[in-house]
Coordinates of N, CA and C in Angstrom, one line a residue:
M1 N -91.8 -106.7 75.6 CA -91.2 -105.7 76.3 C -90.3 -106.5 77.3
Q2 N -90.4 -107.7 77.7 CA -89.5 -108.6 78.7 C -88.1 -108.8 78.0
M3 N -88.1 -108.7 76.6 CA -86.9 -108.7 75.9 C -86.1 -107.7 76.0
K4 N -86.7 -106.5 76.1 CA -85.9 -105.1 76.2 C -85.2 -105.1 77.7
V5 N -86.4 -105.5 78.7 CA -85.9 -105.5 80.1 C -84.6 -106.5 80.3
R6 N -84.7 -107.6 79.7 CA -83.6 -108.5 79.5 C -82.4 -108.1 79.2
E7 N -82.4 -107.3 78.0 CA -81.2 -106.7 77.5 C -80.5 -105.6 78.3
A8 N -81.6 -105.0 78.7 CA -81.1 -103.8 79.9 C -80.2 -104.1 81.1
T9 N -80.8 -105.4 81.4 CA -80.2 -105.9 82.7 C -79.3 -107.4 82.4
S10 N -78.8 -107.3 81.4 CA -78.0 -108.6 81.1 C -76.8 -108.8 81.9
N11 N -76.0 -109.7 81.8 CA -74.8 -109.6 82.4 C -73.6 -109.1 82.0
D12 N -73.7 -108.6 80.8 CA -72.7 -108.2 79.9 C -72.2 -106.7 80.6
P13 N -70.9 -106.8 80.7 CA -70.1 -105.3 81.4 C -70.8 -104.3 80.8
G14 N -70.7 -103.1 81.5 CA -71.4 -101.7 80.9 C -72.9 -101.7 81.5
G15 N -73.3 -100.5 81.6 CA -74.8 -100.4 82.1 C -75.6 -100.2 80.8
P16 N -77.1 -100.1 81.1 CA -77.8 -100.0 80.0 C -77.9 -98.7 79.4
S17 N -78.2 -98.5 78.1 CA -78.3 -97.3 77.5 C -79.6 -96.4 78.1
G18 N -79.3 -94.9 78.0 CA -80.3 -94.1 78.2 C -81.6 -94.4 77.4
A19 N -81.2 -94.7 76.1 CA -82.3 -95.1 75.2 C -83.3 -96.0 75.5
L20 N -82.6 -97.1 75.7 CA -83.2 -98.4 76.3 C -84.0 -98.1 77.5
M21 N -83.4 -97.3 78.4 CA -84.1 -97.0 79.7 C -85.2 -96.5 79.5
N22 N -85.2 -95.5 78.6 CA -86.3 -94.6 78.3 C -87.3 -95.3 77.8
E23 N -87.2 -96.1 76.8 CA -88.1 -97.0 76.0 C -88.9 -97.9 77.1
I24 N -88.0 -98.5 77.9 CA -88.7 -99.2 79.0 C -89.6 -98.4 79.8
A25 N -89.2 -97.4 80.5 CA -90.0 -96.5 81.2 C -91.1 -96.0 80.6
Q26 N -91.1 -95.6 79.2 CA -92.2 -95.1 78.7 C -93.2 -96.2 78.5
A27 N -92.7 -97.4 78.3 CA -93.7 -98.8 78.3 C -94.5 -99.0 79.5
T28 N -94.1 -98.1 80.5 CA -94.7 -98.7 81.9 C -96.1 -97.6 81.9
Y29 N -96.5 -96.9 80.8 CA -97.5 -96.2 80.8 C -98.7 -97.2 80.1
N30 N -98.1 -98.2 79.5 CA -99.2 -99.3 79.1 C -99.4 -100.1 79.9
Q31 N -100.6 -100.7 80.5 CA -100.7 -101.5 81.3 C -100.1 -102.9 81.4
A32 N -100.2 -103.5 80.1 CA -99.7 -104.8 79.6 C -98.4 -104.7 79.8
D33 N -97.7 -103.8 79.2 CA -96.2 -103.5 79.3 C -95.7 -103.5 80.4
F34 N -96.5 -102.6 81.4 CA -96.2 -102.0 82.9 C -95.8 -103.6 83.5
L35 N -96.7 -104.4 83.3 CA -96.7 -106.0 84.1 C -95.6 -106.5 83.8
D36 N -95.3 -106.6 82.0 CA -94.0 -107.3 81.7 C -93.0 -106.7 82.4
V37 N -92.8 -105.4 82.3 CA -91.6 -104.5 82.9 C -91.4 -105.0 84.4
M38 N -92.3 -104.9 85.2 CA -92.3 -105.2 86.5 C -91.9 -106.7 87.2
S39 N -92.5 -107.6 86.3 CA -92.4 -109.1 86.3 C -90.8 -109.3 86.2
M40 N -90.3 -108.8 84.9 CA -88.8 -109.1 84.7 C -88.0 -108.4 85.6
L41 N -88.2 -107.1 86.1 CA -87.2 -106.6 87.0 C -87.3 -107.3 88.2
D42 N -88.6 -107.7 88.7 CA -88.8 -108.5 90.0 C -87.9 -109.8 89.8
K43 N -87.9 -110.4 88.7 CA -87.0 -111.8 88.6 C -85.5 -111.3 88.8
R44 N -85.2 -110.2 87.9 CA -83.7 -109.8 88.1 C -83.3 -109.4 89.6
L45 N -84.2 -108.9 90.0 CA -83.9 -108.5 91.5 C -83.6 -109.6 92.5
N46 N -84.2 -110.7 92.2 CA -84.2 -111.9 93.0 C -83.1 -113.0 92.4
D47 N -82.1 -112.4 91.6 CA -81.2 -113.4 91.2 C -80.1 -113.5 92.3
K48 N -79.3 -114.3 92.2 CA -78.3 -114.7 93.2 C -77.0 -114.0 92.8
G49 N -75.9 -114.2 93.7 CA -74.6 -113.6 93.7 C -73.9 -113.6 92.3
K50 N -73.6 -114.9 91.7 CA -73.1 -114.8 90.4 C -73.5 -114.0 89.3
N51 N -75.0 -113.6 89.4 CA -75.6 -113.0 88.3 C -75.7 -111.5 88.9
W52 N -74.8 -110.9 89.7 CA -75.1 -109.5 90.3 C -75.3 -108.7 89.3
R53 N -74.9 -108.5 88.4 CA -75.1 -107.5 87.4 C -76.7 -107.5 86.9
H54 N -77.3 -108.6 86.9 CA -78.5 -108.5 86.7 C -79.2 -107.8 87.7
V55 N -78.8 -107.8 89.0 CA -79.3 -107.1 90.2 C -79.0 -105.7 90.1
F56 N -77.7 -105.4 89.9 CA -77.4 -104.0 89.9 C -78.1 -103.3 88.6
K57 N -78.1 -104.0 87.3 CA -79.0 -103.2 86.3 C -80.3 -103.4 86.6
A58 N -81.0 -104.1 87.1 CA -82.3 -104.1 87.5 C -82.7 -102.8 88.4
L59 N -81.9 -102.7 89.5 CA -81.7 -101.4 90.2 C -81.8 -100.0 89.8
T60 N -80.8 -100.1 88.6 CA -80.4 -98.9 87.7 C -81.7 -98.7 86.8
V61 N -82.3 -99.6 86.3 CA -83.5 -99.4 85.3 C -84.6 -99.2 86.3
L62 N -84.8 -99.7 87.3 CA -85.9 -99.4 88.4 C -85.9 -98.0 88.7
D63 N -84.7 -97.4 89.2 CA -84.6 -96.0 89.5 C -84.8 -95.1 88.5
Y64 N -84.5 -95.4 87.2 CA -84.8 -94.7 86.0 C -86.5 -94.6 85.9
C65 N -87.1 -95.6 86.0 CA -88.6 -96.0 85.8 C -89.4 -95.2 87.0
L66 N -88.6 -95.2 88.2 CA -89.5 -94.4 89.2 C -89.2 -93.0 88.8
H67 N -88.3 -92.4 88.4 CA -88.3 -90.9 88.0 C -88.9 -90.6 86.7
V68 N -88.8 -91.4 85.7 CA -89.6 -91.1 84.4 C -90.6 -92.0 84.0
G69 N -91.0 -92.8 84.7 CA -92.1 -94.0 84.1 C -93.4 -93.5 84.8
S70 N -94.3 -94.4 84.5 CA -95.7 -94.2 85.3 C -95.5 -94.2 86.3
I71 N -96.9 -93.4 87.4 CA -96.7 -93.5 88.5 C -97.2 -95.2 89.3
N72 N -97.5 -95.7 88.3 CA -97.9 -97.2 88.9 C -96.5 -98.0 89.2
V73 N -95.2 -97.4 88.5 CA -93.8 -98.0 89.1 C -93.7 -97.6 90.4
V74 N -94.0 -96.4 91.0 CA -93.7 -96.1 92.3 C -95.0 -96.6 93.3
N75 N -96.2 -96.9 92.7 CA -97.0 -98.0 93.6 C -96.8 -99.0 93.8
Y76 N -96.4 -99.8 92.6 CA -95.8 -101.0 92.7 C -94.4 -101.2 93.9
S77 N -93.5 -100.5 93.5 CA -92.5 -100.5 94.1 C -92.8 -100.2 95.7
V78 N -93.7 -99.4 96.0 CA -94.0 -99.1 97.7 C -94.6 -100.5 98.0
D79 N -95.5 -101.1 97.2 CA -96.2 -102.3 97.8 C -95.4 -103.6 97.6
N80 N -94.2 -103.5 97.0 CA -93.4 -104.4 97.0 C -91.9 -104.1 97.4
I81 N -91.7 -103.1 98.6 CA -90.5 -102.8 98.9 C -89.6 -103.9 99.6
Y82 N -90.1 -105.0 100.0 CA -89.6 -106.0 100.6 C -88.6 -106.6 99.4
V83 N -88.8 -106.4 98.1 CA -87.9 -107.2 97.0 C -86.7 -106.4 97.4
V84 N -86.6 -105.2 97.7 CA -85.4 -104.3 97.6 C -85.0 -104.5 99.0
K85 N -85.6 -104.5 100.0 CA -85.0 -104.4 101.2 C -84.3 -106.1 101.5
T86 N -84.9 -107.1 100.6 CA -84.0 -108.2 100.8 C -82.7 -108.0 100.4
L87 N -82.1 -107.2 99.3 CA -81.0 -107.1 99.0 C -79.9 -106.7 99.9
Q88 N -80.3 -106.2 101.3 CA -79.7 -105.7 102.4 C -78.6 -106.8 102.4
E89 N -79.1 -108.0 102.3 CA -78.0 -109.1 102.6 C -77.5 -109.7 101.5
F90 N -77.8 -108.9 100.3 CA -77.2 -109.7 99.0 C -75.4 -109.5 98.6
Q91 N -74.8 -110.8 98.7 CA -73.5 -110.8 98.3 C -73.3 -111.3 97.1
H92 N -72.2 -110.7 96.2 CA -72.1 -110.8 94.8 C -71.0 -111.7 94.9
I93 N -70.6 -112.4 93.8 CA -69.4 -113.3 93.5 C -69.2 -113.0 92.0
D94 N -67.8 -112.5 92.2 CA -67.3 -112.1 90.7 C -66.0 -113.1 90.4
D95 N -66.4 -113.6 89.2 CA -65.4 -114.6 89.0 C -64.2 -114.1 88.4

């Protein structure tokens, strides 16, 4: 599942497909896959300026999972809100 999240949050221009985000969101109903998804999203949300697309797309996937995925995504996000709050100081670098 981590490969799917990597694909959805790649540095390529363009956003993740709806089908891919749906597959990731549905995977959050399986506990092992949920942990993989959230772990990879956490890594992507902590990327730095030159990888701004990782951060932007991770937020997009997280938003989708909050709406369509398991309640565990909501609980995890509430418990780890500091990860998103640190993005208030995020600065992107576009080459």
